[in-house]
Amino acid sequence: TAIKILRSSAPNFLFNLFLNLIDTISFYFVGHLNNPLLLSAVGFAITWSAALSMGASFGLAIGFSIIGSQAYGARDYRKLGLFYQKTLVVQGFALIFSTIIMFFSAPILIFIGMDEELSESVGILMRANIPSLIVYALFHSNSFYLMTLNLYHINAIATACGALTNLIGSYLFINVLGWELIGVGVSRAFAFMGMISLQWAYIEKYKPCPESWFPWTKECLNEIVDYA
């Protein structure tokens, strides 16, 4: 039993470690620009993103993992696949709302009384961060889908590759090309796209549960309001 727990907990530990390391890498490279304004903007933007989009996508994915695990345990694999697709639909609607707020972050922050220069800098990064946050939502849906199938290692590998990609991308886009805040967003987008591509490649190649991984169907829209 202890070995089984370790086999699942160790990859999950690495998964969360590398996922948080992605943010740390962004801080590190912006910090070396010796510009307190940019560093403050990155710190606030990541917090703002977590509150608006990351937290919502993570919460939805956790909800999916609970009912998905029940379906998988009952060997109702088609229902698991429908739950996965329903989660993507709900996340899509949530992302529309989050994206609008993120796009207009600067005027919103100025309106509530934040420093104008900092608000403008946060707004630049938030707009550049929109692609990465959209992919981030898909990434978490895939992550918990794989966890539902008791497959933990692929998520750890994906986040490790994401951290490495962000390390290389941050050096290239922030330090070499001098894109500063936009470089942070571009680098993170490449990191998350690499992570989700690795997950999809694994699922497509090894098909761990083919009965739950099927083409898009309108059936997933049934009772979508109750599911949300």
mmCIF file of C-alpha atoms in Angstrom:
data_model
loop_
_atom_site.group_PDB
_atom_site.id
_atom_site.type_symbol
_atom_site.label_atom_id
_atom_site.label_comp_id
_atom_site.label_asym_id
_atom_site.label_seq_id
_atom_site.Cartn_x
_atom_site.Cartn_y
_atom_site.Cartn_z
ATOM 1 C CA THR A 1 0.000 0.000 0.000
ATOM 2 C CA ALA A 2 2.812 2.386 0.896
ATOM 3 C CA ILE A 3 4.456 1.747 -2.465
ATOM 4 C CA LYS A 4 1.187 2.467 -4.297
ATOM 5 C CA ILE A 5 0.801 5.732 -2.397
ATOM 6 C CA LEU A 6 4.376 6.700 -3.209
ATOM 7 C CA ARG A 7 3.892 5.893 -6.892
ATOM 8 C CA SER A 8 0.997 8.319 -7.104
ATOM 9 C CA SER A 9 2.218 10.987 -4.664
ATOM 10 C CA ALA A 10 5.763 11.335 -6.035
ATOM 11 C CA PRO A 11 4.642 12.244 -9.605
ATOM 12 C CA ASN A 12 2.002 14.600 -8.175
ATOM 13 C CA PHE A 13 4.662 16.283 -6.040
ATOM 14 C CA LEU A 14 6.859 16.765 -9.106
ATOM 15 C CA PHE A 15 3.853 17.907 -11.121
ATOM 16 C CA ASN A 16 3.124 20.747 -8.671
ATOM 17 C CA LEU A 17 6.814 21.515 -8.153
ATOM 18 C CA PHE A 18 7.520 22.080 -11.848
ATOM 19 C CA LEU A 19 4.216 23.899 -12.354
ATOM 20 C CA ASN A 20 5.145 26.441 -9.687
ATOM 21 C CA LEU A 21 8.684 26.580 -11.034
ATOM 22 C CA ILE A 22 7.312 28.050 -14.259
ATOM 23 C CA ASP A 23 6.199 31.147 -12.325
ATOM 24 C CA THR A 24 9.510 31.290 -10.445
ATOM 25 C CA ILE A 25 11.439 31.277 -13.717
ATOM 26 C CA SER A 26 9.393 34.228 -14.993
ATOM 27 C CA PHE A 27 10.179 36.150 -11.793
ATOM 28 C CA TYR A 28 13.859 35.282 -12.049
ATOM 29 C CA PHE A 29 14.427 36.641 -15.541
ATOM 30 C CA VAL A 30 12.330 39.762 -15.051
ATOM 31 C CA GLY A 31 14.135 40.373 -11.749
ATOM 32 C CA HIS A 32 17.437 40.462 -13.598
ATOM 33 C CA LEU A 33 16.201 43.409 -15.647
ATOM 34 C CA ASN A 34 16.714 45.556 -12.532
ATOM 35 C CA ASN A 35 13.373 47.270 -13.034
ATOM 36 C CA PRO A 36 11.157 47.213 -9.906
ATOM 37 C CA LEU A 37 8.122 48.289 -11.930
ATOM 38 C CA LEU A 38 8.343 45.276 -14.249
ATOM 39 C CA LEU A 39 8.926 42.894 -11.352
ATOM 40 C CA SER A 40 5.911 44.301 -9.517
ATOM 41 C CA ALA A 41 3.837 43.971 -12.681
ATOM 42 C CA VAL A 42 4.766 40.293 -13.071
ATOM 43 C CA GLY A 43 3.953 39.571 -9.435
ATOM 44 C CA PHE A 44 0.579 41.269 -9.574
ATOM 45 C CA ALA A 45 -0.295 39.878 -13.020
ATOM 46 C CA ILE A 46 0.365 36.278 -11.960
ATOM 47 C CA THR A 47 -1.755 36.803 -8.829
ATOM 48 C CA TRP A 48 -4.497 38.477 -10.876
ATOM 49 C CA SER A 49 -4.391 35.649 -13.425
ATOM 50 C CA ALA A 50 -4.612 33.022 -10.690
ATOM 51 C CA ALA A 51 -7.682 34.703 -9.237
ATOM 52 C CA LEU A 52 -9.457 35.209 -12.562
ATOM 53 C CA SER A 53 -8.604 32.231 -14.718
ATOM 54 C CA MET A 54 -6.197 29.718 -13.212
ATOM 55 C CA GLY A 55 -8.236 29.249 -10.046
ATOM 56 C CA ALA A 56 -11.457 28.804 -12.007
ATOM 57 C CA SER A 57 -9.967 26.313 -14.476
ATOM 58 C CA PHE A 58 -8.290 24.379 -11.672
ATOM 59 C CA GLY A 59 -11.522 24.239 -9.665
ATOM 60 C CA LEU A 60 -13.522 23.015 -12.661
ATOM 61 C CA ALA A 61 -10.897 20.379 -13.408
ATOM 62 C CA ILE A 62 -10.977 19.115 -9.813
ATOM 63 C CA GLY A 63 -14.763 18.835 -9.986
ATOM 64 C CA PHE A 64 -14.394 16.835 -13.192
ATOM 65 C CA SER A 65 -11.843 14.520 -11.570
ATOM 66 C CA ILE A 66 -14.281 13.620 -8.765
ATOM 67 C CA ILE A 67 -17.210 12.628 -10.950
ATOM 68 C CA GLY A 68 -14.852 11.293 -13.620
ATOM 69 C CA SER A 69 -13.268 8.941 -11.102
ATOM 70 C CA GLN A 70 -16.711 7.673 -10.166
ATOM 71 C CA ALA A 71 -17.522 6.968 -13.807
ATOM 72 C CA TYR A 72 -14.161 5.268 -14.329
ATOM 73 C CA GLY A 73 -14.598 3.179 -11.189
ATOM 74 C CA ALA A 74 -18.039 2.102 -12.428
ATOM 75 C CA ARG A 75 -16.455 1.259 -15.802
ATOM 76 C CA ASP A 76 -18.789 3.698 -17.530
ATOM 77 C CA TYR A 77 -16.049 4.940 -19.831
ATOM 78 C CA ARG A 78 -18.331 6.767 -22.239
ATOM 79 C CA LYS A 79 -19.724 8.831 -19.391
ATOM 80 C CA LEU A 80 -16.141 9.675 -18.406
ATOM 81 C CA GLY A 81 -15.516 10.932 -21.940
ATOM 82 C CA LEU A 82 -18.730 12.968 -21.884
ATOM 83 C CA PHE A 83 -17.744 14.503 -18.549
ATOM 84 C CA TYR A 84 -14.396 15.462 -20.074
ATOM 85 C CA GLN A 85 -16.063 17.183 -23.011
ATOM 86 C CA LYS A 86 -18.602 18.891 -20.752
ATOM 87 C CA THR A 87 -15.722 20.260 -18.679
ATOM 88 C CA LEU A 88 -14.130 21.741 -21.793
ATOM 89 C CA VAL A 89 -17.422 23.434 -22.728
ATOM 90 C CA VAL A 90 -17.887 24.950 -19.254
ATOM 91 C CA GLN A 91 -14.271 26.071 -19.168
ATOM 92 C CA GLY A 92 -14.746 27.685 -22.567
ATOM 93 C CA PHE A 93 -17.576 29.863 -21.251
ATOM 94 C CA ALA A 94 -15.592 30.709 -18.114
ATOM 95 C CA LEU A 95 -12.610 31.689 -20.243
ATOM 96 C CA ILE A 96 -14.692 34.110 -22.307
ATOM 97 C CA PHE A 97 -15.516 36.021 -19.137
ATOM 98 C CA SER A 98 -11.944 35.812 -17.811
ATOM 99 C CA THR A 99 -10.408 36.881 -21.125
ATOM 100 C CA ILE A 100 -12.556 40.015 -21.320
ATOM 101 C CA ILE A 101 -11.525 41.067 -17.824
ATOM 102 C CA MET A 102 -7.875 40.269 -18.517
ATOM 103 C CA PHE A 103 -7.902 42.288 -21.732
ATOM 104 C CA PHE A 104 -9.249 45.327 -19.898
ATOM 105 C CA SER A 105 -7.158 44.803 -16.760
ATOM 106 C CA ALA A 106 -5.379 48.166 -17.011
ATOM 107 C CA PRO A 107 -8.499 50.417 -17.008
ATOM 108 C CA ILE A 108 -10.119 48.218 -14.342
ATOM 109 C CA LEU A 109 -7.121 48.534 -12.036
ATOM 110 C CA ILE A 110 -6.860 52.271 -12.645
ATOM 111 C CA PHE A 111 -10.577 52.613 -11.882
ATOM 112 C CA ILE A 112 -10.202 50.905 -8.492
ATOM 113 C CA GLY A 113 -7.336 53.238 -7.597
ATOM 114 C CA MET A 114 -4.126 51.379 -8.427
ATOM 115 C CA ASP A 115 -1.062 53.285 -9.594
ATOM 116 C CA GLU A 116 -1.522 54.145 -13.268
ATOM 117 C CA GLU A 117 1.971 53.191 -14.422
ATOM 118 C CA LEU A 118 1.809 49.827 -12.644
ATOM 119 C CA SER A 119 -1.703 49.214 -13.981
ATOM 120 C CA GLU A 120 -0.558 49.812 -17.557
ATOM 121 C CA SER A 121 2.357 47.401 -17.100
ATOM 122 C CA VAL A 122 0.069 44.756 -15.608
ATOM 123 C CA GLY A 123 -2.309 45.253 -18.519
ATOM 124 C CA ILE A 124 0.463 44.607 -21.048
ATOM 125 C CA LEU A 125 1.376 41.304 -19.402
ATOM 126 C CA MET A 126 -2.230 40.245 -18.891
ATOM 127 C CA ARG A 127 -2.988 40.673 -22.584
ATOM 128 C CA ALA A 128 0.196 38.805 -23.503
ATOM 129 C CA ASN A 129 -0.761 36.103 -21.008
ATOM 130 C CA ILE A 130 -4.194 35.343 -22.493
ATOM 131 C CA PRO A 131 -3.017 32.543 -24.852
ATOM 132 C CA SER A 132 -1.133 30.761 -22.069
ATOM 133 C CA LEU A 133 -4.113 30.896 -19.718
ATOM 134 C CA ILE A 134 -6.433 29.420 -22.349
ATOM 135 C CA VAL A 135 -4.011 26.548 -22.884
ATOM 136 C CA TYR A 136 -3.564 26.281 -19.108
ATOM 137 C CA ALA A 137 -7.283 25.510 -18.714
ATOM 138 C CA LEU A 138 -7.066 22.729 -21.315
ATOM 139 C CA PHE A 139 -3.922 21.434 -19.651
ATOM 140 C CA HIS A 140 -5.655 20.990 -16.301
ATOM 141 C CA SER A 141 -8.595 19.186 -17.908
ATOM 142 C CA ASN A 142 -6.162 16.764 -19.515
ATOM 143 C CA SER A 143 -4.155 16.449 -16.294
ATOM 144 C CA PHE A 144 -7.142 15.373 -14.235
ATOM 145 C CA TYR A 145 -8.387 13.133 -17.027
ATOM 146 C CA LEU A 146 -5.072 11.272 -16.858
ATOM 147 C CA MET A 147 -5.176 11.215 -13.050
ATOM 148 C CA THR A 148 -8.646 9.698 -13.259
ATOM 149 C CA LEU A 149 -7.049 6.851 -15.225
ATOM 150 C CA ASN A 150 -4.378 6.514 -12.498
ATOM 151 C CA LEU A 151 -1.738 7.893 -14.854
ATOM 152 C CA TYR A 152 0.336 10.393 -12.910
ATOM 153 C CA HIS A 153 3.794 10.285 -14.465
ATOM 154 C CA ILE A 154 2.907 11.920 -17.768
ATOM 155 C CA ASN A 155 1.766 15.126 -16.002
ATOM 156 C CA ALA A 156 5.049 15.323 -14.092
ATOM 157 C CA ILE A 157 6.991 14.863 -17.317
ATOM 158 C CA ALA A 158 4.847 17.475 -19.082
ATOM 159 C CA THR A 159 5.384 20.122 -16.403
ATOM 160 C CA ALA A 160 9.114 19.370 -16.277
ATOM 161 C CA CYS A 161 9.270 19.979 -20.031
ATOM 162 C CA GLY A 162 7.165 23.122 -19.553
ATOM 163 C CA ALA A 163 9.559 24.482 -16.938
ATOM 164 C CA LEU A 164 12.516 23.798 -19.216
ATOM 165 C CA THR A 165 10.737 25.437 -22.165
ATOM 166 C CA ASN A 166 9.952 28.507 -20.058
ATOM 167 C CA LEU A 167 13.574 28.667 -18.934
ATOM 168 C CA ILE A 168 14.841 28.698 -22.515
ATOM 169 C CA GLY A 169 12.001 30.922 -23.740
ATOM 170 C CA SER A 170 12.467 33.464 -20.951
ATOM 171 C CA TYR A 171 16.156 33.780 -21.719
ATOM 172 C CA LEU A 172 15.423 34.200 -25.426
ATOM 173 C CA PHE A 173 12.396 36.500 -25.329
ATOM 174 C CA ILE A 174 13.202 38.532 -22.197
ATOM 175 C CA ASN A 175 16.986 38.753 -22.113
ATOM 176 C CA VAL A 176 18.084 38.328 -25.731
ATOM 177 C CA LEU A 177 15.217 39.935 -27.662
ATOM 178 C CA GLY A 178 14.336 42.387 -24.881
ATOM 179 C CA TRP A 179 10.579 41.879 -25.094
ATOM 180 C CA GLU A 180 10.258 42.282 -21.304
ATOM 181 C CA LEU A 181 6.612 41.744 -20.222
ATOM 182 C CA ILE A 182 5.466 40.579 -23.642
ATOM 183 C CA GLY A 183 8.348 38.111 -23.579
ATOM 184 C CA VAL A 184 7.006 36.687 -20.307
ATOM 185 C CA GLY A 185 3.632 36.007 -21.904
ATOM 186 C CA VAL A 186 5.100 34.529 -25.092
ATOM 187 C CA SER A 187 7.471 32.259 -23.192
ATOM 188 C CA ARG A 188 4.709 30.973 -20.914
ATOM 189 C CA ALA A 189 2.459 30.351 -23.916
ATOM 190 C CA PHE A 190 5.099 28.161 -25.548
ATOM 191 C CA ALA A 191 5.637 26.333 -22.250
ATOM 192 C CA PHE A 192 1.958 25.486 -21.764
ATOM 193 C CA MET A 193 1.443 24.587 -25.425
ATOM 194 C CA GLY A 194 4.346 22.158 -25.158
ATOM 195 C CA MET A 195 2.853 20.625 -22.032
ATOM 196 C CA ILE A 196 -0.586 20.042 -23.510
ATOM 197 C CA SER A 197 0.907 18.762 -26.781
ATOM 198 C CA LEU A 198 2.855 16.153 -24.851
ATOM 199 C CA GLN A 199 -0.311 15.055 -23.031
ATOM 200 C CA TRP A 200 -2.303 14.759 -26.247
ATOM 201 C CA ALA A 201 0.517 12.891 -27.979
ATOM 202 C CA TYR A 202 0.620 10.394 -25.112
ATOM 203 C CA ILE A 203 -3.150 9.862 -25.120
ATOM 204 C CA GLU A 204 -3.300 9.504 -28.910
ATOM 205 C CA LYS A 205 -0.397 7.075 -29.073
ATOM 206 C CA TYR A 206 -1.060 4.825 -26.079
ATOM 207 C CA LYS A 207 -4.866 5.235 -25.850
ATOM 208 C CA PRO A 208 -5.061 4.390 -22.122
ATOM 209 C CA CYS A 209 -8.874 4.392 -22.211
ATOM 210 C CA PRO A 210 -10.064 4.551 -25.829
ATOM 211 C CA GLU A 211 -13.724 4.179 -24.833
ATOM 212 C CA SER A 212 -13.549 7.575 -23.113
ATOM 213 C CA TRP A 213 -11.491 9.361 -25.776
ATOM 214 C CA PHE A 214 -13.759 9.870 -28.745
ATOM 215 C CA PRO A 215 -14.543 12.655 -31.260
ATOM 216 C CA TRP A 216 -16.575 15.642 -30.225
ATOM 217 C CA THR A 217 -20.272 14.866 -29.800
ATOM 218 C CA LYS A 218 -23.323 17.068 -29.223
ATOM 219 C CA GLU A 219 -24.330 14.618 -26.522
ATOM 220 C CA CYS A 220 -21.947 16.418 -24.159
ATOM 221 C CA LEU A 221 -24.226 19.476 -24.291
ATOM 222 C CA ASN A 222 -27.091 17.576 -22.690
ATOM 223 C CA GLU A 223 -27.818 18.967 -19.199
ATOM 224 C CA ILE A 224 -24.734 21.180 -19.489
ATOM 225 C CA VAL A 225 -26.284 23.801 -17.164
ATOM 226 C CA ASP A 226 -26.815 21.232 -14.410
ATOM 227 C CA TYR A 227 -23.264 19.972 -14.935
ATOM 228 C CA ALA A 228 -21.844 23.483 -14.540
#
